[in-house]
XYZ file of C-alpha atoms in Angstrom:
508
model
C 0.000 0.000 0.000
C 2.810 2.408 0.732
C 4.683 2.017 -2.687
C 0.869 2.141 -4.167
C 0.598 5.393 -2.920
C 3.949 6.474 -3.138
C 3.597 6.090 -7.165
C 0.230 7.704 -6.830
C 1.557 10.513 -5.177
C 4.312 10.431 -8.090
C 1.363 10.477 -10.887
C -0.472 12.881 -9.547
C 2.424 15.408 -8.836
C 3.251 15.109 -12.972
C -0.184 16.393 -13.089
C -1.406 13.766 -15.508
C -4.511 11.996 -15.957
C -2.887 9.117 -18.379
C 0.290 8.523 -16.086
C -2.674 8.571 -13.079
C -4.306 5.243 -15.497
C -0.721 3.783 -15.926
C -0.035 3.335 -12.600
C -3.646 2.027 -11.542
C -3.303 -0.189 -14.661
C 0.462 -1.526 -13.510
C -0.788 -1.863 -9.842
C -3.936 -4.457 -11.025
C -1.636 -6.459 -13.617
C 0.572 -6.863 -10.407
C -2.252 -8.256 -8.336
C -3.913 -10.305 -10.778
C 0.057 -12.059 -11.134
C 0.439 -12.334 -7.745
C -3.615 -13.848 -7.727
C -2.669 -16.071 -9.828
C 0.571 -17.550 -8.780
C -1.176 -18.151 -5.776
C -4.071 -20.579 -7.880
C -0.846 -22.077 -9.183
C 0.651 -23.249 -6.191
C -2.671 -25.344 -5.349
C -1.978 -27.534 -8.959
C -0.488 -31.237 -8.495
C 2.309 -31.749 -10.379
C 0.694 -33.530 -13.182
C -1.839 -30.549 -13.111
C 1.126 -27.861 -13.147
C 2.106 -27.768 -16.840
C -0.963 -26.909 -18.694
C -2.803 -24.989 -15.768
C 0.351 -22.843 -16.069
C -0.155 -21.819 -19.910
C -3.625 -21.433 -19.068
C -2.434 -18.828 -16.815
C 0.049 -17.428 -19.089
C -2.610 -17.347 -21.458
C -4.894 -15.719 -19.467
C -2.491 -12.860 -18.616
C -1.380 -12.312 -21.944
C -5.535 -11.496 -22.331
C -5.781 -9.971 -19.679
C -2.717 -7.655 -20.525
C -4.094 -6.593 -23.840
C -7.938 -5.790 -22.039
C -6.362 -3.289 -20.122
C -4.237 -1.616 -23.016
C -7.806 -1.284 -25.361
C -9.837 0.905 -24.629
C -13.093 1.767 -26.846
C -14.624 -0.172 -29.914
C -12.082 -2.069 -31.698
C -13.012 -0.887 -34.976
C -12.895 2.670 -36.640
C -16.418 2.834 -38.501
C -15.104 5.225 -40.760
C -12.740 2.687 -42.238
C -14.964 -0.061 -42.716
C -15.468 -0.655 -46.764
C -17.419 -3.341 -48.444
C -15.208 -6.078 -49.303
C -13.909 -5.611 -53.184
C -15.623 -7.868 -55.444
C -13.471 -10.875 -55.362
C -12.594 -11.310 -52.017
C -15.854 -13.345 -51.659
C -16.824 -15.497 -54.597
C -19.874 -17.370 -55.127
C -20.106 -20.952 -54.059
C -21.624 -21.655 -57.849
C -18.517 -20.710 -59.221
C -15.974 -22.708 -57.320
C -18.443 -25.679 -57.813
C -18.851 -25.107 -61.520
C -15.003 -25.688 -61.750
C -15.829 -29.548 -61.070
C -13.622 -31.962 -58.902
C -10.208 -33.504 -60.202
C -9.625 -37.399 -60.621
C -7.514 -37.388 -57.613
C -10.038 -36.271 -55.270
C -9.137 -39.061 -52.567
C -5.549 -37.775 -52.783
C -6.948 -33.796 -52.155
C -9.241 -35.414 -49.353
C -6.529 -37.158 -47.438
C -5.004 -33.633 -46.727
C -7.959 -32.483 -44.880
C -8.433 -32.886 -40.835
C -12.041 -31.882 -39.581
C -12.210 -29.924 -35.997
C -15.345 -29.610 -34.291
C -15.606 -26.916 -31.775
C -17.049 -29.163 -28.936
C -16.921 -26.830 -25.853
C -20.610 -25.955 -25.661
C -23.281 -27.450 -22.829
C -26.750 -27.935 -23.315
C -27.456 -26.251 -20.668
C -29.657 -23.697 -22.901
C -31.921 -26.208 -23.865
C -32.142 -27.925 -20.472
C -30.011 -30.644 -20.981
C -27.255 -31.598 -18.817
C -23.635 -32.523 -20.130
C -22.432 -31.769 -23.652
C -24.357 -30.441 -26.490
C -23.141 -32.715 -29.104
C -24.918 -35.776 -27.257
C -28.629 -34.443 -27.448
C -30.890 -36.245 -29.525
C -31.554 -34.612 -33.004
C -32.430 -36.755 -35.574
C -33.402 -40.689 -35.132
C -31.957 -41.019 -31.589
C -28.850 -39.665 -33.094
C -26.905 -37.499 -31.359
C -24.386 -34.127 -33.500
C -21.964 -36.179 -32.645
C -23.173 -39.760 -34.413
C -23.860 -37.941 -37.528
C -20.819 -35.936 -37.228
C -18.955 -39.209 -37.062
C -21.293 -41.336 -40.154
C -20.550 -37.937 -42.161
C -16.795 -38.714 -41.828
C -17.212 -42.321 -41.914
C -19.343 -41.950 -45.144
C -16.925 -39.515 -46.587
C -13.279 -42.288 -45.923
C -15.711 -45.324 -47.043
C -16.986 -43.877 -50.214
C -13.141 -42.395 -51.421
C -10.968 -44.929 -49.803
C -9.686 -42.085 -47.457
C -8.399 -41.363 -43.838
C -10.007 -38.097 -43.111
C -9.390 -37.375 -38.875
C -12.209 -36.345 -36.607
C -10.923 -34.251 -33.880
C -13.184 -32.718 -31.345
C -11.678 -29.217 -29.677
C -13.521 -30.174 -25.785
C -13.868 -27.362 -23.200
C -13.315 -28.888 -19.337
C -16.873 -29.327 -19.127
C -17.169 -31.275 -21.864
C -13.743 -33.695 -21.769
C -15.114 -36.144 -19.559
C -18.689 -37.130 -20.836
C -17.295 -36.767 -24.175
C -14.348 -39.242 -24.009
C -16.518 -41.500 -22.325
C -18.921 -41.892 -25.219
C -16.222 -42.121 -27.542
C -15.860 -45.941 -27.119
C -18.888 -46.959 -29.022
C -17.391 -45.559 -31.977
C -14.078 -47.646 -31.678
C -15.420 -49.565 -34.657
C -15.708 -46.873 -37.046
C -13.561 -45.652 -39.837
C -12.960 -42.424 -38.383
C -9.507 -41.736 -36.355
C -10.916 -39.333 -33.256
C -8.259 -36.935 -31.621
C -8.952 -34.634 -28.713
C -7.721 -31.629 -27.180
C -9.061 -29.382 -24.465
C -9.246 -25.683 -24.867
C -7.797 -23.516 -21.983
C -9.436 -23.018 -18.641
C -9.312 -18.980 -17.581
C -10.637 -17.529 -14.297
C -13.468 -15.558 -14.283
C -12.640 -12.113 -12.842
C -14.784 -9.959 -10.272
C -16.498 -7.215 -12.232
C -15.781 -4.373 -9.540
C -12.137 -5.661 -8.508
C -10.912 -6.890 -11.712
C -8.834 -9.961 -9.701
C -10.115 -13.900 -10.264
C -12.575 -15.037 -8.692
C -10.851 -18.357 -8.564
C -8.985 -19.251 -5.304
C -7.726 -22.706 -6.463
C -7.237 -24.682 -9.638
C -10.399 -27.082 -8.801
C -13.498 -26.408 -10.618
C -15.750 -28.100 -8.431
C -18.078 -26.869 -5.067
C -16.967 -23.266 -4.124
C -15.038 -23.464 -7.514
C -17.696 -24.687 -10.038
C -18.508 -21.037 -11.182
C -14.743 -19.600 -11.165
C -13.515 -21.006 -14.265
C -14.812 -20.420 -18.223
C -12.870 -22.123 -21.445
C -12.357 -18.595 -23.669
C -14.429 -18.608 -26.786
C -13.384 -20.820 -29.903
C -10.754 -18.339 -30.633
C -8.537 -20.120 -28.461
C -8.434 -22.982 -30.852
C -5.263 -21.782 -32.299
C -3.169 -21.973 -29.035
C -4.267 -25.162 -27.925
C -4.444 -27.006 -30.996
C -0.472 -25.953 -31.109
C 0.017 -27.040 -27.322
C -1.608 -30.385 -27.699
C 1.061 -31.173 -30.496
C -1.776 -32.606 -32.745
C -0.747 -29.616 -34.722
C 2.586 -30.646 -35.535
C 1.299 -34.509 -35.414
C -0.899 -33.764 -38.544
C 1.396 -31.615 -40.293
C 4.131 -34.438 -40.161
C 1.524 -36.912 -41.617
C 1.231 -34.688 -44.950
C -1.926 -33.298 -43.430
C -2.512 -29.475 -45.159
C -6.048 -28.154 -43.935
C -8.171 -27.991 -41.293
C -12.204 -27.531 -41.557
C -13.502 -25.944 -38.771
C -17.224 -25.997 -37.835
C -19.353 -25.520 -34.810
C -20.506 -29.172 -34.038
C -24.416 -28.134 -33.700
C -24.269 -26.789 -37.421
C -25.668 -29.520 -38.709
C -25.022 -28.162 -42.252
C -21.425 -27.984 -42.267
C -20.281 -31.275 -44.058
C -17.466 -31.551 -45.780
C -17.367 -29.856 -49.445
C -15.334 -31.137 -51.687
C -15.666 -28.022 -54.281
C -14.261 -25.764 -51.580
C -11.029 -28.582 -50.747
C -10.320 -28.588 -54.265
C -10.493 -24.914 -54.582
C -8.055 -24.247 -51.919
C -5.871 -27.263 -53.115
C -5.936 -26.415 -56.544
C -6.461 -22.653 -57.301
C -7.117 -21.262 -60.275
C -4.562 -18.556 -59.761
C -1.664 -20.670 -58.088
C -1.931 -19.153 -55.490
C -3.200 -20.718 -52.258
C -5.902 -19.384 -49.909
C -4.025 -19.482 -46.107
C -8.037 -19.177 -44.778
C -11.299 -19.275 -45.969
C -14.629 -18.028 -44.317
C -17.910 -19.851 -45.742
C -20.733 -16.696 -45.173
C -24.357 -16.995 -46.570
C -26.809 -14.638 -47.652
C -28.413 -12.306 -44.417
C -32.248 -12.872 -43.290
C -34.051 -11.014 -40.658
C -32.935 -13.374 -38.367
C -29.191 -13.161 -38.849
C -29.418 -9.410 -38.348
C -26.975 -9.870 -35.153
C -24.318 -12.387 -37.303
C -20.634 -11.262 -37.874
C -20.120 -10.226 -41.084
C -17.061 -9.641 -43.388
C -15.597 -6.867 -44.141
C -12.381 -4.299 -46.091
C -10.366 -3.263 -43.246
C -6.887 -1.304 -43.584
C -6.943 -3.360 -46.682
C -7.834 -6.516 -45.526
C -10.872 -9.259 -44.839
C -11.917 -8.350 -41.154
C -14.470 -9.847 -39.449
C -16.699 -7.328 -37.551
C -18.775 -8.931 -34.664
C -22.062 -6.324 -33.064
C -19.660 -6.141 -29.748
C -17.345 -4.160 -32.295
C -19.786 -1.710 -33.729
C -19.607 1.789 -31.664
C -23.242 1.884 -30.885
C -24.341 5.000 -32.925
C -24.017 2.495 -35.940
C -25.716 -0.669 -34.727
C -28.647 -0.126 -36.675
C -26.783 0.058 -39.882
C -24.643 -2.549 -39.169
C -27.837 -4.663 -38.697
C -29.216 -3.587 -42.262
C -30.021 -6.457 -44.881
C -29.083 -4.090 -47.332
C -25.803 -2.701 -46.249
C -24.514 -5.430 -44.928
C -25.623 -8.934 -47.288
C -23.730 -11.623 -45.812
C -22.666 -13.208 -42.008
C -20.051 -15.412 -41.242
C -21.139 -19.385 -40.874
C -18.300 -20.107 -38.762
C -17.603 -22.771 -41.354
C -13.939 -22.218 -41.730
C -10.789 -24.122 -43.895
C -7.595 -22.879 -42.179
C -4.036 -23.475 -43.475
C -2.090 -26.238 -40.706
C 1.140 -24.621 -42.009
C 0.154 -21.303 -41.729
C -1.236 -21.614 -37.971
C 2.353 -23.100 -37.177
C 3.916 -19.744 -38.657
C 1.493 -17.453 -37.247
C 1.168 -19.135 -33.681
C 5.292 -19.037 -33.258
C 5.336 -15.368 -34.724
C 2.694 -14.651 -31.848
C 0.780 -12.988 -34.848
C -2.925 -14.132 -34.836
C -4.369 -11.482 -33.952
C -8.364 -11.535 -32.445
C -10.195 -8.549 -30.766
C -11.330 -9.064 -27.280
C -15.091 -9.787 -26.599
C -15.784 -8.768 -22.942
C -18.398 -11.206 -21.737
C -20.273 -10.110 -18.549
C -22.134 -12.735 -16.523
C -24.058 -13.029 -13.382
C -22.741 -15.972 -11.390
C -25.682 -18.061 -9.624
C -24.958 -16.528 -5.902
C -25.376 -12.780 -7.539
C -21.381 -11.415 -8.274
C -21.111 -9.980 -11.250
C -18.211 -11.408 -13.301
C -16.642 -10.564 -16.848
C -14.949 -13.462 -19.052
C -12.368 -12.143 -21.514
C -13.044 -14.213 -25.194
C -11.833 -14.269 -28.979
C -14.089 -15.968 -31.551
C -11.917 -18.333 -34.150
C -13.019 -16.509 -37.520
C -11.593 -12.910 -36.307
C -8.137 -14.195 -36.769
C -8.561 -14.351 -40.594
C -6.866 -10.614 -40.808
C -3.601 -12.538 -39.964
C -3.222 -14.877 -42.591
C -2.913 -14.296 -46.185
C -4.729 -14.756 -49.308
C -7.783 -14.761 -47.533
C -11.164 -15.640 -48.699
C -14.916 -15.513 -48.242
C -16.934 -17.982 -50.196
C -20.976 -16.913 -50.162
C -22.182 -20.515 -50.386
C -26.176 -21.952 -49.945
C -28.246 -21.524 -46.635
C -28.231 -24.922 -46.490
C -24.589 -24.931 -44.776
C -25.686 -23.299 -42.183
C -28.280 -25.499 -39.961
C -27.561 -24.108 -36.531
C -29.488 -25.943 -33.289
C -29.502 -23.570 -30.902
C -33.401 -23.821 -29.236
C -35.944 -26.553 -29.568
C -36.966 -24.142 -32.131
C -34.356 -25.413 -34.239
C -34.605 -28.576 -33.319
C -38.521 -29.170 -34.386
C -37.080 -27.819 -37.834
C -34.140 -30.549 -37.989
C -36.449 -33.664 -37.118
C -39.396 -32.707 -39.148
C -40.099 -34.433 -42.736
C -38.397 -30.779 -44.167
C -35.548 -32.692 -43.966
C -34.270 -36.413 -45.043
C -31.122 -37.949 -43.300
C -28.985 -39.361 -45.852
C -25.217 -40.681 -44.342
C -25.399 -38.240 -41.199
C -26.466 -35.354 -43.941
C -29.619 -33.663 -43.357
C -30.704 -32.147 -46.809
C -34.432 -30.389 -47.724
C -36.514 -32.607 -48.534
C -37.716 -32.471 -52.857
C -41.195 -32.126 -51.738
C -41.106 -28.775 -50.151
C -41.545 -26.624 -52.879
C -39.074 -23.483 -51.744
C -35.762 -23.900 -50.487
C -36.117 -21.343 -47.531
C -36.988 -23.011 -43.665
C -40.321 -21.969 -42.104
C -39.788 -18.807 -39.442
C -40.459 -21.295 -36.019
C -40.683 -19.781 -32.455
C -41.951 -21.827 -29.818
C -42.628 -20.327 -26.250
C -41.219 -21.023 -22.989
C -43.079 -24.118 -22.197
C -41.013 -25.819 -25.059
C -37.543 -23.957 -24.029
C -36.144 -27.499 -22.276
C -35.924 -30.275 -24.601
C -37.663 -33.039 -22.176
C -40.687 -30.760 -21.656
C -40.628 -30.174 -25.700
C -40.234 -33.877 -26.685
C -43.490 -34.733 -24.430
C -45.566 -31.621 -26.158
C -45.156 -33.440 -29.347
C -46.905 -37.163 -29.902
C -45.266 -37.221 -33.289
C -43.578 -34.491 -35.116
C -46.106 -32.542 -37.169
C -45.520 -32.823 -41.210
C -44.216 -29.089 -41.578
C -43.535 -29.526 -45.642
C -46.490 -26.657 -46.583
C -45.397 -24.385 -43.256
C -44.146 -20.466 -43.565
C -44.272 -19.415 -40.248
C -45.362 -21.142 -36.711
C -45.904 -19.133 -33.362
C -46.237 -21.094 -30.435
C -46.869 -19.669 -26.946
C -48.330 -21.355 -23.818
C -49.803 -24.638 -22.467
C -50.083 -26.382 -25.959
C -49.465 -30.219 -26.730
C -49.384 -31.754 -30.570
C -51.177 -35.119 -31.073
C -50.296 -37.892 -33.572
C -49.652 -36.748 -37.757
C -50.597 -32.894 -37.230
C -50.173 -31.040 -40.543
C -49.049 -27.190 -40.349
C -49.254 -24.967 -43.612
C -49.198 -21.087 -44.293
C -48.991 -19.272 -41.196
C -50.041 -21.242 -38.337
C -50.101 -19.129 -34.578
C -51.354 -20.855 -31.177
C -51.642 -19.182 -28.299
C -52.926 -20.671 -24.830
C -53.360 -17.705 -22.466
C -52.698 -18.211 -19.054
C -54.367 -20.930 -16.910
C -55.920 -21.978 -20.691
C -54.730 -25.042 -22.230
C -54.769 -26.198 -25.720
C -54.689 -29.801 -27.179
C -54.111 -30.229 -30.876
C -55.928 -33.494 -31.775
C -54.603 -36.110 -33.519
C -54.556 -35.698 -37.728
C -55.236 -32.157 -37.415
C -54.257 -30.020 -40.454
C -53.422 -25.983 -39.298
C -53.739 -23.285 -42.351
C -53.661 -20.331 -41.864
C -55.309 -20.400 -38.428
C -54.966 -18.763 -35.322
C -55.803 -20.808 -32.214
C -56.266 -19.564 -28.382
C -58.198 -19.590 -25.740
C -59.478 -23.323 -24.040
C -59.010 -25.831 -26.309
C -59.358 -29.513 -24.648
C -60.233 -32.771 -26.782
C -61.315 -35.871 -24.689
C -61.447 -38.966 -25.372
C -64.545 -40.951 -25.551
């Protein structure tokens, strides 16, 4: 405290406001070391190694969050992205695929970012082993895509899963039944950071367990992080020594990001020579993507601008159909060799999101994140590729998931597609209410899935239950008020109806 004030005294005597912030700002990266040295000492020694580049990590984050100050992006620099930085998917698929195509595919490892709980749809554990399709699970078709894929071209394309440390343990566990497959799985956790007192700025963490007191201290750091950890597993360099080139990258509840062949043997082949270091698969805007990253000309480069970024006198232009066409899949192909360079050069480069959250017993935290597809400013010979909704089939609410196991969609070799019968490509708008938000409670609303093949738009809000082979067409809104309940009976057929009120069938 004395030195503390001594420098304070210091600051204020050069009559300076800034030197005034230095100090403060030198005094907190001090006691957020000294916080964390002390978590340190409470790791085992088979604990010690990778807890400490968590830590390392974590101040090296933590650093850089005190340095910026302000939105990261100057709006008045921003520029549509020229022409050809983002092609259209027809194009690179009307170049066709070569003969070798096996060869091409036997460069390519597939990541999925497998840190996620289901904790928003009311399911305990990992994400990727909810039910979606069949009694399959994202990560059983994930797996039959891959198996599909190495059967059909006599290939040995990897499956690895990037796991967060609430994920690792349920997921390796379920990873046996598929010891009879023809995919190779790798994993590798993503880092563990402490989650840091909103007014005090110092972890809230006191030790390295994340369990009782603990359970709430600790948050893995947005995908963004893939690039360290991949590189501190040593899978990186594993792959790269087995004449591996690319990695696809994909969020493992996008149930529409297979592999595509026309986009491997674009990067592997380009028309130009020269090869693409990073590509970014976007897709045409909706209403509902209004709040999607989107690409952008930046200082002369792709740049991925994310709504945190946007200094909030332009929000409502950045969330303009018109202004801004496309958003950012998170379907990404990323150059192995080029992570290597980039990763030792300490050169990726990924704004901070500051994530604020309010832990169960009231404190108000912040978690510092980076998101994987705002690195693509590092690498070169970027690329956006503007390629068919259909790559981008998100589950993020029961919402989604009545979408994904209705007859819009037929499950072919762990690919969903839309089903020939519906006669426009574009998914019904679906919004189911509260009593549907947990998947148990919305799997026992619904006898049977309704058929959904003639549906635009479905509103659901209330006490409401589905019986057996409901059809839905047009617009289709049912509301139970409060205290009302209403029954759907079975081989009803919805269109264009409103519903509410009291709505009971019994049976005779």
């Amino acid at each position: 405290l004395v030195r503390f004030m001594r420098n304070l005294s210091k600051a204020m005597s050069q009559d300076g406001a800034s030197q005034f912030q230095e100090v403060i700002r030198q005094e907190l990266e001090l006691s957020v070391k000294k916080e964390l040295e002390k978590i340190l000492t409470t790791a085992s020694s088979h604990e010690f190694e990778h807890t400490k580049k968590d830590l390392d990590g974590f101040r090296k984050l933590f650093h850089r969050f005190l340095q910026e100050k302000g939105p990261s992006v100057d709006w008045g620099k921003i520029q549509r992205p020229p022409e050809d930085s983002i092609q259209p998917y027809e194009k690179i698929k009307a170049r066709g695929l070569p003969d070798n195509i096996s060869s091409v595919l036997n460069k390519l490892v597939v990541v999925k970012l497998n840190g996620g709980l289901g904790t928003s749809m009311g399911c305990k554990g990992p994400k990727s082993l909810i039910g979606v399709r069949n009694e399959n699970t994202f990560l059983d078709l994930t797996v039959q895509q891959i198996e599909h894929l190495n059967k059909t071209y006599n290939t040995d394309v990897p499956l690895v899963l990037m796991n967060s440390f609430n994920t690792d343990e349920d997921t390796k566990k379920i990873l046996q039944k598929y010891n009879h497959c023809r995919v190779k799985i790798y994993t590798f956790n993503q880092s563990r950071y402490p989650r840091i007192n909103k007014e005090s700025l110092l972890p809230v963490a006191k030790d390295v367990s994340y369990s009782g007191e603990n359970t709430e201290a600790w948050y893995p750091p947005g995908h963004g992080d893939i690039y360290a950890s991949f590189y501190n597993s040593g899978l990186l360099d594993t792959f790269i020594g087995e004449g591996k080139e690319y990695i696809f990258v994909s969020n493992i509840d996008n149930l529409g990001a297979t592999v595509d062949l026309y986009i491997l043997n674009h990067l592997m082949n380009p028309p130009n020579g020269k090869r693409c270091e990073f590509v970014m698969e976007v897709t045409n805007k909706t209403r509902a993507d209004v709040k999607g990253g989107t690409l952008t000309q930046y200082e002369g480069k792709l740049r991925l601008v994310e709504i945190a970024q946007v200094p909030k006198a332009h929000v409502d232009e950045f969330k303009s159909v018109s202004k801004f066409k496309i958003f950012n899949t998170n379907n990404l192909w990323i150059s192995l060799g080029a992570v290597k360079r980039l990763q030792e050069q300490n050169a990726i480069d990924m704004e901070i999101i500051v994530n604020a959250k309010t832990l169960d017993g009231g404190l108000n935290v912040i978690q510092l994140e980076t998101a994987v597809g705002a690195a693509i400013k590092s690498f070169e010979n970027s690329l956006g590729i503007n390629v068919p909704r259909s790559r981008f089939l998100p589950v993020k609410t029961t919402s989604d998931l009545l979408l994904v196991m209705s007859n819009l969609y037929s499950l072919n070799a762990g690919s969903l597609t839309m089903s020939e019968k519906r006669e426009f490509p574009t998914v019904p708008l679906v919004k189911l209410g509260s009593s549907f938000t947990k998947v148990q409670d919305y799997l026992r609303r619904f006898e049977s899935i309704p058929d959904m093949l003639e549906l635009d738009h479905l509103t659901v809000s209330g006490d409401v239950t589905f019986g057996k082979n409901v059809s839905l067409k047009g617009t289709v809104i049912i509301i139970a008020n409060h205290g009302d309940r209403i029954d759907i009976p079975p081989g009803a057929v919805l269109e264009n109806k409103i519903v509410s009120g009291n709505l009971r069938i019994l049976d005779h």
